Amino acid sequence: MSNQKIIALNRFIVDFGGTTVGFQEVSGLEQKTEIISYEDGSFINGAAPYKYPGKTKYSESITLKRGYFKGDTEMQDWLEAIRSDDTARRNITITLLDESQNPMIVWNVMNVWPSEIGGLTLGAEKSEAAIEHITFAHEGYIMNLMP
């Protein structure tokens, strides 16, 4: 156990079907498996019930944040396309990398589409970079831990 390394969260790539797009942050990669409890007649005075895994549920969306670049309309164009064409969904891959840029964890997210774009808060006193957030609806994902 002493030779194990903690995985840093600051090196990752997001691939949209062959196009790698840079993002500052990814959130919403969450899943929860329901617990099914079962008791039968053999339980005596407070014995714990049997517990089994039930249905796994995924977060409804994944949110990505990135700098807002002049002339970059790809995500807005995709949002417009999905309104008229349900087949504009894509599969995306989010890959967490180690310090040598080798994949550590890979999330293959299925049937993704942008459901919200926003996050720009304008202010005369602000001097920081414009950061947009893009929320993606999806139909689940598969997480693979690399050796």
Short mmCIF file of C-alpha atoms in Angstrom, two decimals:
data_model
loop_
_atom_site.label_atom_id
_atom_site.label_comp_id
_atom_site.label_asym_id
_atom_site.label_seq_id
_atom_site.Cartn_x
_atom_site.Cartn_y
_atom_site.Cartn_z
CA MET A 1 0.00 0.00 0.00
CA SER A 2 2.87 2.46 0.63
CA ASN A 3 3.86 2.57 -3.07
CA GLN A 4 0.40 3.72 -4.19
CA LYS A 5 0.04 7.24 -5.55
CA ILE A 6 -2.82 9.62 -5.04
CA ILE A 7 -4.37 10.60 -8.36
CA ALA A 8 -4.31 14.34 -9.06
CA LEU A 9 -7.51 15.80 -10.49
CA ASN A 10 -5.92 18.57 -12.55
CA ARG A 11 -4.98 16.66 -15.73
CA PHE A 12 -7.87 15.56 -17.91
CA ILE A 13 -9.11 15.68 -21.47
CA VAL A 14 -12.61 15.67 -22.92
CA ASP A 15 -13.15 14.09 -26.34
CA PHE A 16 -16.30 14.81 -28.35
CA GLY A 17 -16.18 12.00 -30.90
CA GLY A 18 -12.69 12.69 -32.21
CA THR A 19 -12.37 16.35 -31.24
CA THR A 20 -10.54 17.07 -27.98
CA VAL A 21 -11.85 20.19 -26.25
CA GLY A 22 -10.13 21.87 -23.29
CA PHE A 23 -12.13 22.47 -20.13
CA GLN A 24 -11.25 23.98 -16.77
CA GLU A 25 -13.54 21.78 -14.68
CA VAL A 26 -15.77 18.71 -14.94
CA SER A 27 -18.46 17.93 -12.34
CA GLY A 28 -21.42 15.60 -12.02
CA LEU A 29 -19.74 12.22 -12.57
CA GLU A 30 -21.84 10.64 -9.86
CA GLN A 31 -23.74 7.39 -9.57
CA LYS A 32 -25.70 5.76 -6.80
CA THR A 33 -26.85 2.17 -6.43
CA GLU A 34 -30.09 1.66 -4.54
CA ILE A 35 -30.05 -0.69 -1.55
CA ILE A 36 -32.66 -3.43 -1.41
CA SER A 37 -33.30 -4.74 2.12
CA TYR A 38 -34.81 -8.16 2.71
CA GLU A 39 -35.94 -9.77 5.94
CA ASP A 40 -37.35 -13.24 6.37
CA GLY A 41 -38.75 -15.20 9.29
CA SER A 42 -35.32 -16.28 10.51
CA PHE A 43 -34.46 -12.78 11.78
CA ILE A 44 -34.36 -12.82 15.55
CA ASN A 45 -34.58 -9.76 17.81
CA GLY A 46 -33.05 -6.98 15.76
CA ALA A 47 -30.80 -8.97 13.44
CA ALA A 48 -29.73 -6.95 10.42
CA PRO A 49 -31.63 -7.56 7.18
CA TYR A 50 -29.98 -8.88 4.05
CA LYS A 51 -28.87 -6.07 1.73
CA TYR A 52 -28.61 -6.37 -2.05
CA PRO A 53 -27.63 -3.91 -4.77
CA GLY A 54 -30.57 -2.49 -6.70
CA LYS A 55 -30.83 -0.19 -9.68
CA THR A 56 -27.92 2.13 -10.39
CA LYS A 57 -28.83 5.75 -11.08
CA TYR A 58 -26.57 8.33 -12.66
CA SER A 59 -26.55 12.07 -12.15
CA GLU A 60 -28.92 13.65 -14.65
CA SER A 61 -26.24 15.88 -16.08
CA ILE A 62 -22.53 16.62 -16.27
CA THR A 63 -21.30 20.21 -16.13
CA LEU A 64 -18.10 21.39 -17.79
CA LYS A 65 -16.51 24.83 -17.39
CA ARG A 66 -14.14 26.51 -19.80
CA GLY A 67 -12.89 29.87 -20.93
CA TYR A 68 -15.15 31.71 -23.34
CA PHE A 69 -13.31 32.23 -26.64
CA LYS A 70 -14.24 34.78 -29.28
CA GLY A 71 -15.66 33.11 -32.38
CA ASP A 72 -16.03 29.66 -30.79
CA THR A 73 -19.65 28.74 -31.46
CA GLU A 74 -19.35 24.92 -31.55
CA MET A 75 -21.29 24.28 -28.32
CA GLN A 76 -23.96 26.90 -29.09
CA ASP A 77 -24.35 25.42 -32.59
CA TRP A 78 -24.75 21.95 -31.07
CA LEU A 79 -27.39 23.24 -28.65
CA GLU A 80 -29.30 24.77 -31.57
CA ALA A 81 -28.99 21.52 -33.58
CA ILE A 82 -30.38 19.33 -30.79
CA ARG A 83 -33.55 21.44 -30.66
CA SER A 84 -34.50 20.32 -34.16
CA ASP A 85 -32.63 17.02 -34.54
CA ASP A 86 -32.62 14.49 -31.69
CA THR A 87 -29.93 12.52 -33.53
CA ALA A 88 -27.42 15.31 -32.81
CA ARG A 89 -26.51 13.49 -29.60
CA ARG A 90 -22.90 12.38 -29.21
CA ASN A 91 -20.88 10.03 -27.07
CA ILE A 92 -18.07 11.75 -25.19
CA THR A 93 -15.03 10.45 -23.35
CA ILE A 94 -13.59 12.10 -20.24
CA THR A 95 -10.11 10.87 -19.36
CA LEU A 96 -8.23 11.59 -16.13
CA LEU A 97 -4.46 11.50 -16.78
CA ASP A 98 -1.44 10.82 -14.59
CA GLU A 99 1.68 13.02 -14.52
CA SER A 100 3.01 11.23 -17.65
CA GLN A 101 -0.26 11.85 -19.55
CA ASN A 102 -1.29 8.18 -19.29
CA PRO A 103 -5.01 7.43 -18.76
CA MET A 104 -5.91 6.60 -15.15
CA ILE A 105 -9.72 6.70 -15.30
CA VAL A 106 -11.88 6.85 -18.43
CA TRP A 107 -15.59 7.74 -18.44
CA ASN A 108 -17.46 6.88 -21.64
CA VAL A 109 -20.62 8.99 -21.50
CA MET A 110 -23.49 7.94 -23.77
CA ASN A 111 -25.98 9.96 -25.82
CA VAL A 112 -24.87 13.37 -24.63
CA TRP A 113 -26.43 16.69 -25.61
CA PRO A 114 -26.01 20.23 -24.26
CA SER A 115 -29.01 21.23 -22.19
CA GLU A 116 -27.73 24.54 -20.82
CA ILE A 117 -25.02 27.06 -21.65
CA GLY A 118 -24.35 30.00 -19.38
CA GLY A 119 -22.30 31.21 -16.48
CA LEU A 120 -21.21 34.59 -17.76
CA THR A 121 -21.69 37.16 -15.01
CA LEU A 122 -20.81 40.57 -16.34
CA GLY A 123 -19.55 43.33 -14.05
CA ALA A 124 -17.73 46.62 -14.60
CA GLU A 125 -15.39 45.88 -11.68
CA LYS A 126 -14.39 42.41 -12.92
CA SER A 127 -11.02 41.69 -14.51
CA GLU A 128 -11.00 37.87 -14.61
CA ALA A 129 -11.43 35.67 -17.67
CA ALA A 130 -14.92 34.95 -18.97
CA ILE A 131 -15.83 31.38 -17.93
CA GLU A 132 -18.85 29.60 -19.36
CA HIS A 133 -20.47 26.46 -18.01
CA ILE A 134 -22.08 23.92 -20.27
CA THR A 135 -24.46 21.37 -18.78
CA PHE A 136 -24.88 18.12 -20.70
CA ALA A 137 -27.76 15.68 -20.32
CA HIS A 138 -26.76 12.03 -20.84
CA GLU A 139 -28.04 8.47 -20.68
CA GLY A 140 -25.41 7.05 -18.34
CA TYR A 141 -21.73 6.26 -18.50
CA ILE A 142 -19.23 3.48 -18.06
CA MET A 143 -16.23 4.18 -15.84
CA ASN A 144 -13.03 2.23 -16.53
CA LEU A 145 -10.08 2.19 -14.12
CA MET A 146 -6.86 1.71 -16.04
CA PRO A 147 -4.14 -0.60 -14.66
#
